[in-house]
Amino acid sequence: MSRPPVRVALVGCGAIAELGHAPAILALPDDAVVSAVVDLAPARRDLLGEALSIVPSRRYGTVDALLADDEPVDLAVVVLPPERTPVVVERLLRGGVRVLCEKPMSIGADEAARLAGLAPRDRLGLVHNYLHRSDVRQAMQHLRTAELGRIRFLRLEQADSGHFPGAGVSPHWRRHNTGGGCLTDNAYHWVYVARELTGSPVVQVTARLARPDATSAVDIAMVLLDHENGALTSVQTAWCAPRAQRVLEVHAEHGSLRLEGDCGPCEVFPAAGPTQAQPVEPSYTGLYREVLAAVRAGEPFAAPADTCVDVLAVLQAAELSARQGRTVPVVPAGAA
Ligand SMILES: NC(=O)c1ccc[n+]([C@@H]2O[C@H](COP(=O)([O-])OP(=O)(O)OC[C@H]3O[C@@H](n4cnc5c(N)ncnc54)[C@H](O)[C@@H]3O)[C@@H](O)[C@H]2O)c1
């Protein structure tokens, strides 16, 4: 007998909930149905409520109101600014609700480690959607099958003209000086991608960060990662580069890979024959396809919360490196 669709509560109806999460869930109608939306901003919860056909009585202002309702929810998807995320994740987990949380789960690694300790693996997962990008997936496949030899050098360099614009009660939270700026918002993704592509943890970090003025968030992050296996990764992100070229490359002993973006290919040099045609879907759809299958089977889903803790520890090392002008070892959360 086929299982009923997963009943999802969308907690946070801001920009990426509208552009990433809602379309992905709507693309998988047999697997999931959004049964409730939550947002402090009435206009946002009504916008997403209409798009997802949620009756007005199931559009809530807070998670407390959601939890007070008797209607069952199988999965809460938390899509909030990072500084507002921990209290909501904790409330949901303590209320017995399984949580899929947008990255990062908090600003700091210690707080993320505390949250990770609140739930077993099949109750809490992280959105590390870049691992579901077509180019990243193809790169992983090439690294497994093509005989490229030892990975030496990754360039994960994507500078943008500005930040991803938010919506709702605090649309400019990315520019607040307390949030990590483009280091936490964008470099975060490339740290877990580098970890996956190299198959090796980051052991030390050398970084330079810049901000437009003393009161604004970091808008240039240049970060060099030393992996345990000797590979080096250059991560560059910025919010002040109107015409930057994206450079996403993996260089190994016997060849190189070039990644061409979400829904794009990964080219291999020297060419290893025609690339296999793969179904191409946005990273969020691929992520949800896997998450919903796992949730329906009662299995662990999405990225383990511990991987978020590890990325935040690397980003903290980057901040310390930039402050002190030296290479800094990555210290696991709680060990400092
Ligand atoms: N994985 C990715 O590729 C990706 C892309 C964009 C954003 N994100 C992440 O998604 C999260 C949201 O980003 P965004 O750009 O959509 O932000 P946003 O500001 O557009 O949306 C946040 C929404 O949450 C609402 N809100 C704030 N506090 C709340 C609370 N306590 N209870 C209920 N609602 C509350 C706001 O009104 C707003 O509508 C961030 O953590 C960001 O890092 C991830």
Coordinates of C-alpha atoms and ligand atoms in Angstrom, one line a residue:
M1 CA 0.0 0.0 0.0
S2 CA 1.4 3.4 -0.9
R3 CA 2.1 5.8 2.0
P4 CA 0.2 9.1 2.2
P5 CA 2.0 12.3 1.4
V6 CA 4.1 13.9 4.1
R7 CA 2.2 16.8 5.8
V8 CA 4.6 19.8 5.8
A9 CA 4.4 23.0 7.9
L10 CA 6.4 25.7 6.2
V11 CA 7.9 27.9 9.0
G12 CA 9.1 31.1 7.4
C13 CA 7.5 32.3 4.2
G14 CA 10.3 34.6 3.0
A15 CA 12.2 34.8 -0.2
I16 CA 13.7 31.3 -0.5
A17 CA 10.6 29.7 0.9
E18 CA 8.8 31.3 -2.1
L19 CA 11.4 30.7 -4.7
G20 CA 13.0 27.4 -3.6
H21 CA 10.9 25.4 -1.1
A22 CA 7.3 26.0 -2.3
P23 CA 8.0 25.2 -6.0
A24 CA 9.9 22.0 -5.0
I25 CA 7.1 20.7 -2.8
L26 CA 4.5 21.6 -5.5
A27 CA 6.6 19.6 -8.0
L28 CA 6.2 16.5 -5.8
P29 CA 2.5 16.3 -5.1
D30 CA 2.5 12.5 -4.5
D31 CA 5.2 12.9 -1.8
A32 CA 4.2 15.9 0.1
V33 CA 1.5 18.4 0.8
V34 CA 2.0 21.7 2.7
S35 CA -0.7 21.7 5.4
A36 CA 0.3 24.9 7.3
V37 CA 2.3 28.0 6.9
V38 CA 3.9 30.1 9.7
D39 CA 5.3 33.7 9.4
L40 CA 5.3 36.7 11.6
A41 CA 4.4 38.8 8.6
P42 CA 0.7 38.4 7.6
A43 CA 1.4 39.4 4.0
R44 CA 4.1 36.7 3.6
R45 CA 2.0 33.9 5.2
D46 CA -1.0 34.9 3.0
L47 CA 1.2 35.0 -0.2
L48 CA 2.5 31.5 0.4
G49 CA -0.8 30.4 1.9
E50 CA -2.6 31.3 -1.4
A51 CA 0.2 29.8 -3.5
L52 CA 0.0 26.5 -1.6
S53 CA -3.8 26.5 -1.1
I54 CA -3.7 26.7 2.7
V55 CA -7.0 27.6 4.4
P56 CA -6.7 30.8 6.4
S57 CA -7.2 28.9 9.7
R58 CA -3.9 27.1 9.0
R59 CA -1.8 30.2 8.5
Y60 CA -0.1 31.0 11.8
G61 CA 1.9 33.9 13.1
T62 CA 4.1 31.8 15.4
V63 CA 5.2 28.2 15.9
D64 CA 3.5 28.2 19.3
A65 CA 0.2 28.8 17.5
L66 CA 1.1 25.9 15.1
L67 CA 1.9 23.6 18.0
A68 CA -1.2 24.6 19.9
D69 CA -3.3 23.3 17.0
D70 CA -4.3 19.6 17.1
E71 CA -3.7 19.1 13.3
P72 CA -0.8 16.7 12.9
V73 CA 2.4 17.7 11.0
D74 CA 5.0 15.2 9.8
L75 CA 7.7 17.7 9.0
A76 CA 8.3 21.3 9.8
V77 CA 10.6 23.1 7.3
V78 CA 12.3 26.0 9.1
V79 CA 13.3 28.8 6.7
L80 CA 14.2 31.8 8.9
P81 CA 17.1 34.2 9.2
P82 CA 19.9 32.3 11.1
E83 CA 19.7 34.5 14.3
R84 CA 16.0 33.6 14.6
T85 CA 16.3 29.9 13.8
P86 CA 17.6 28.3 17.1
V87 CA 14.7 29.2 19.3
V88 CA 12.2 28.0 16.7
V89 CA 14.0 24.7 16.0
E90 CA 14.3 24.0 19.7
R91 CA 10.6 24.7 20.2
L92 CA 9.5 22.4 17.4
L93 CA 11.8 19.6 18.4
R94 CA 10.7 19.8 22.0
G95 CA 7.1 19.9 20.7
G96 CA 7.7 16.5 19.0
V97 CA 7.9 17.7 15.4
R98 CA 10.5 16.5 13.0
V99 CA 12.6 19.4 11.5
L100 CA 14.2 20.1 8.2
C101 CA 16.2 23.3 8.7
E102 CA 17.7 25.7 6.2
K103 CA 21.4 26.3 6.6
P104 CA 22.9 27.6 8.8
M105 CA 21.0 26.3 11.9
S106 CA 22.6 29.2 13.9
I107 CA 25.4 31.8 13.6
G108 CA 27.8 30.0 15.9
A109 CA 29.1 26.4 16.0
D110 CA 28.5 25.8 19.7
E111 CA 24.8 26.8 19.4
A112 CA 24.4 24.5 16.4
A113 CA 26.1 21.6 18.3
R114 CA 23.6 22.2 21.2
L115 CA 20.7 22.0 18.8
A116 CA 22.1 18.9 17.1
G117 CA 22.2 17.2 20.5
L118 CA 18.5 17.7 21.0
A119 CA 17.3 15.3 18.4
P120 CA 18.2 11.9 16.9
R121 CA 19.3 11.7 13.3
D122 CA 15.8 10.9 12.0
R123 CA 14.2 14.0 13.6
L124 CA 16.5 16.7 12.4
G125 CA 18.2 17.4 9.0
L126 CA 19.8 20.3 7.3
V127 CA 19.3 21.8 3.9
H128 CA 22.7 21.4 2.1
N129 CA 21.1 21.8 -1.3
Y130 CA 24.3 22.4 -3.2
L131 CA 25.0 18.7 -2.8
H132 CA 21.9 18.2 -5.0
R133 CA 23.0 20.6 -7.8
S134 CA 23.4 18.8 -11.1
D135 CA 27.0 20.1 -11.6
V136 CA 28.1 19.0 -8.1
R137 CA 26.4 15.6 -8.5
Q138 CA 28.1 15.0 -11.8
A139 CA 31.4 16.1 -10.3
M140 CA 31.0 13.6 -7.6
Q141 CA 30.3 10.9 -10.2
H142 CA 33.4 11.8 -12.3
L143 CA 35.5 11.7 -9.2
R144 CA 34.3 8.2 -8.4
T145 CA 34.5 6.8 -11.9
A146 CA 37.0 8.8 -14.0
E147 CA 40.7 8.1 -13.3
L148 CA 41.6 11.6 -12.3
G149 CA 44.0 10.6 -9.5
R150 CA 44.6 12.5 -6.3
I151 CA 42.7 15.8 -6.0
R152 CA 45.1 18.7 -5.5
F153 CA 43.2 22.0 -5.8
L154 CA 39.7 23.3 -5.8
R155 CA 38.6 26.8 -6.9
L156 CA 35.1 27.6 -5.6
E157 CA 34.9 31.2 -6.5
Q158 CA 31.5 32.9 -7.0
A159 CA 31.3 36.7 -6.4
D160 CA 28.0 38.4 -6.8
S161 CA 26.9 42.0 -7.4
G162 CA 24.9 41.9 -4.1
H163 CA 23.2 39.7 -1.6
F164 CA 20.1 37.5 -2.1
P165 CA 17.3 39.9 -1.2
G166 CA 15.1 38.8 1.7
A167 CA 11.4 39.5 2.5
G168 CA 9.1 39.7 5.5
V169 CA 9.8 41.3 8.9
S170 CA 13.6 41.8 8.5
P171 CA 14.4 41.7 4.8
H172 CA 17.9 43.2 5.2
W173 CA 19.2 40.8 7.9
R174 CA 22.1 39.6 5.7
R175 CA 23.6 43.1 5.9
H176 CA 23.6 43.2 9.7
N177 CA 27.0 43.2 11.2
T178 CA 26.2 40.3 13.6
G179 CA 25.4 37.7 11.0
G180 CA 28.6 36.8 9.2
G181 CA 27.6 38.4 5.9
C182 CA 28.7 36.6 2.7
L183 CA 30.9 34.3 4.7
T184 CA 28.0 32.7 6.6
D185 CA 25.5 33.1 3.7
N186 CA 27.5 32.0 0.7
A187 CA 31.0 30.6 1.6
Y188 CA 29.1 28.2 3.9
H189 CA 27.9 26.2 0.9
W190 CA 31.3 26.0 -0.7
V191 CA 32.8 24.6 2.6
Y192 CA 30.5 21.6 2.6
V193 CA 30.9 21.2 -1.2
A194 CA 34.7 21.2 -0.8
R195 CA 34.4 18.6 2.0
E196 CA 32.3 16.3 -0.2
L197 CA 34.4 16.7 -3.4
T198 CA 37.7 16.2 -1.7
G199 CA 36.4 13.5 0.7
S200 CA 38.5 15.2 3.4
P201 CA 37.8 17.4 6.4
V202 CA 39.2 20.9 6.6
V203 CA 42.0 21.1 9.2
Q204 CA 43.2 24.7 8.9
V205 CA 42.0 28.0 7.4
T206 CA 43.6 31.2 6.1
A207 CA 41.3 34.1 5.4
R208 CA 40.9 37.7 4.5
L209 CA 37.5 39.4 5.0
A210 CA 36.3 42.9 4.2
R211 CA 33.3 45.0 4.8
P212 CA 32.2 48.3 3.1
D213 CA 32.2 50.1 6.5
A214 CA 32.6 49.3 10.2
T215 CA 28.9 48.9 10.8
S216 CA 28.1 46.6 7.9
A217 CA 28.4 42.8 7.4
V218 CA 31.3 41.2 5.6
D219 CA 30.8 41.5 1.8
I220 CA 34.1 40.0 0.7
A221 CA 35.3 36.6 1.9
M222 CA 38.6 35.1 0.6
V223 CA 39.2 31.8 2.3
L224 CA 41.8 29.2 1.8
L225 CA 41.1 25.7 3.2
D226 CA 43.7 23.1 4.0
H227 CA 42.2 19.6 3.8
E228 CA 43.5 16.7 5.8
N229 CA 44.5 14.8 2.7
G230 CA 46.7 17.7 1.5
A231 CA 44.2 19.2 -1.0
L232 CA 43.8 23.0 -1.0
T233 CA 40.5 24.8 -1.7
S234 CA 40.1 28.5 -2.6
V235 CA 36.7 29.8 -1.6
Q236 CA 35.8 33.4 -2.7
T237 CA 32.4 35.0 -2.2
A238 CA 31.5 38.7 -2.4
W239 CA 28.5 41.0 -2.7
C240 CA 30.2 43.9 -4.5
A241 CA 31.3 42.4 -7.8
P242 CA 28.9 43.4 -10.6
R243 CA 30.5 41.5 -13.5
A244 CA 32.5 38.7 -11.9
Q245 CA 33.1 35.4 -13.6
R246 CA 32.1 32.3 -11.7
V247 CA 35.0 29.8 -11.3
L248 CA 34.1 26.4 -10.0
E249 CA 36.9 23.9 -10.7
V250 CA 38.5 20.8 -9.4
H251 CA 42.0 20.0 -10.4
A252 CA 43.4 16.5 -9.9
E253 CA 46.7 14.7 -10.9
H254 CA 45.4 13.6 -14.2
G255 CA 42.6 16.0 -15.1
S256 CA 40.2 18.7 -14.2
L257 CA 36.5 19.3 -13.7
R258 CA 34.6 22.5 -14.4
L259 CA 31.2 23.0 -12.8
E260 CA 28.6 25.0 -14.7
G261 CA 26.0 25.8 -12.1
D262 CA 22.7 24.4 -10.8
C263 CA 20.9 22.6 -13.6
G264 CA 24.1 22.9 -15.6
P265 CA 26.7 20.2 -16.5
C266 CA 30.2 19.4 -15.1
E267 CA 32.8 19.2 -17.8
V268 CA 35.7 16.8 -17.5
F269 CA 39.2 17.4 -19.0
P270 CA 40.5 15.4 -20.7
A271 CA 37.1 14.5 -22.0
A272 CA 36.0 11.0 -20.9
G273 CA 33.6 10.3 -23.8
P274 CA 30.1 11.7 -24.2
T275 CA 28.6 12.8 -20.9
Q276 CA 25.7 10.8 -19.8
A277 CA 22.3 12.5 -20.1
Q278 CA 20.9 13.0 -16.7
P279 CA 17.5 14.3 -15.6
V280 CA 18.1 17.9 -14.6
E281 CA 16.0 19.4 -11.9
P282 CA 16.7 22.3 -9.5
S283 CA 18.7 21.4 -6.4
Y284 CA 15.7 22.0 -4.1
T285 CA 13.5 19.5 -6.0
G286 CA 16.3 16.8 -5.9
L287 CA 16.7 17.5 -2.2
Y288 CA 13.0 17.2 -1.4
R289 CA 12.7 14.0 -3.5
E290 CA 15.3 12.3 -1.2
V291 CA 14.1 14.0 2.0
L292 CA 10.5 13.0 1.5
A293 CA 11.3 9.4 0.6
A294 CA 13.4 9.1 3.8
V295 CA 10.8 10.8 6.0
R296 CA 8.1 8.5 4.7
A297 CA 10.3 5.5 5.5
G298 CA 11.1 6.9 9.0
E299 CA 14.8 7.1 8.1
P300 CA 17.4 9.9 8.6
F301 CA 16.9 12.7 6.1
A302 CA 18.9 15.6 4.5
A303 CA 22.4 16.5 5.8
P304 CA 23.2 15.5 9.4
A305 CA 23.1 18.5 11.8
D306 CA 26.7 17.7 12.7
T307 CA 27.8 18.7 9.2
C308 CA 26.4 22.2 9.9
V309 CA 28.4 22.3 13.1
D310 CA 31.5 21.4 11.2
V311 CA 31.0 24.1 8.6
L312 CA 30.4 26.7 11.2
A313 CA 33.6 25.7 13.0
V314 CA 35.5 26.3 9.7
L315 CA 33.8 29.7 9.3
Q316 CA 34.7 30.6 12.8
A317 CA 38.3 29.7 12.1
A318 CA 38.1 31.9 9.0
E319 CA 36.9 34.9 11.1
L320 CA 39.7 34.3 13.6
S321 CA 42.3 34.0 10.8
A322 CA 41.2 37.3 9.3
R323 CA 41.3 39.0 12.6
Q324 CA 44.7 37.7 13.6
G325 CA 46.3 37.6 10.2
R326 CA 47.5 34.0 10.5
T327 CA 46.6 30.5 9.6
V328 CA 44.2 29.0 12.2
P329 CA 43.5 25.3 13.0
V330 CA 39.8 24.2 12.9
V331 CA 38.7 23.5 16.4
P332 CA 35.7 21.2 16.8
A333 CA 32.7 22.9 18.5
G334 CA 32.9 22.8 22.2
A335 CA 36.6 22.1 22.3
A336 CA 37.8 25.7 22.3
Ligands
LIG1 N1 20.2 26.9 0.8 C1 20.1 28.0 0.0 O1 20.6 28.0 -1.1 C2 19.5 29.2 0.6 C3 19.2 30.3 -0.2 C4 18.6 31.4 0.4 C5 18.4 31.4 1.8 N2 18.7 30.4 2.5 C6 18.5 30.4 4.0 O2 17.1 30.4 4.2 C7 16.8 31.2 5.4 C8 15.8 32.3 5.0 O3 16.4 33.1 4.0 P1 15.4 34.1 3.2 O4 16.3 34.8 2.2 O5 14.2 33.4 2.7 O6 15.1 35.2 4.3 P2 13.8 36.1 4.4 O7 14.1 37.2 5.3 O8 13.3 36.4 3.0 O9 12.6 35.2 5.0 C9 12.5 34.9 6.4 C10 11.0 34.9 6.7 O10 10.9 34.5 8.1 C11 9.9 35.4 8.7 N3 10.2 35.3 10.2 C12 11.3 35.9 10.8 N4 11.3 35.5 12.1 C13 10.2 34.7 12.3 C14 9.7 33.9 13.4 N5 10.3 33.9 14.6 N6 8.6 33.1 13.2 C15 8.0 33.1 12.0 N7 8.4 33.8 10.9 C16 9.5 34.6 11.0 C17 10.1 36.7 8.1 O11 8.9 37.5 8.2 C18 10.3 36.3 6.6 O12 9.2 36.2 5.9 C19 18.2 31.7 5.8 O13 18.6 30.9 6.9 C20 19.1 31.6 4.6 O14 20.4 31.4 5.0 C21 19.3 29.3 2.0

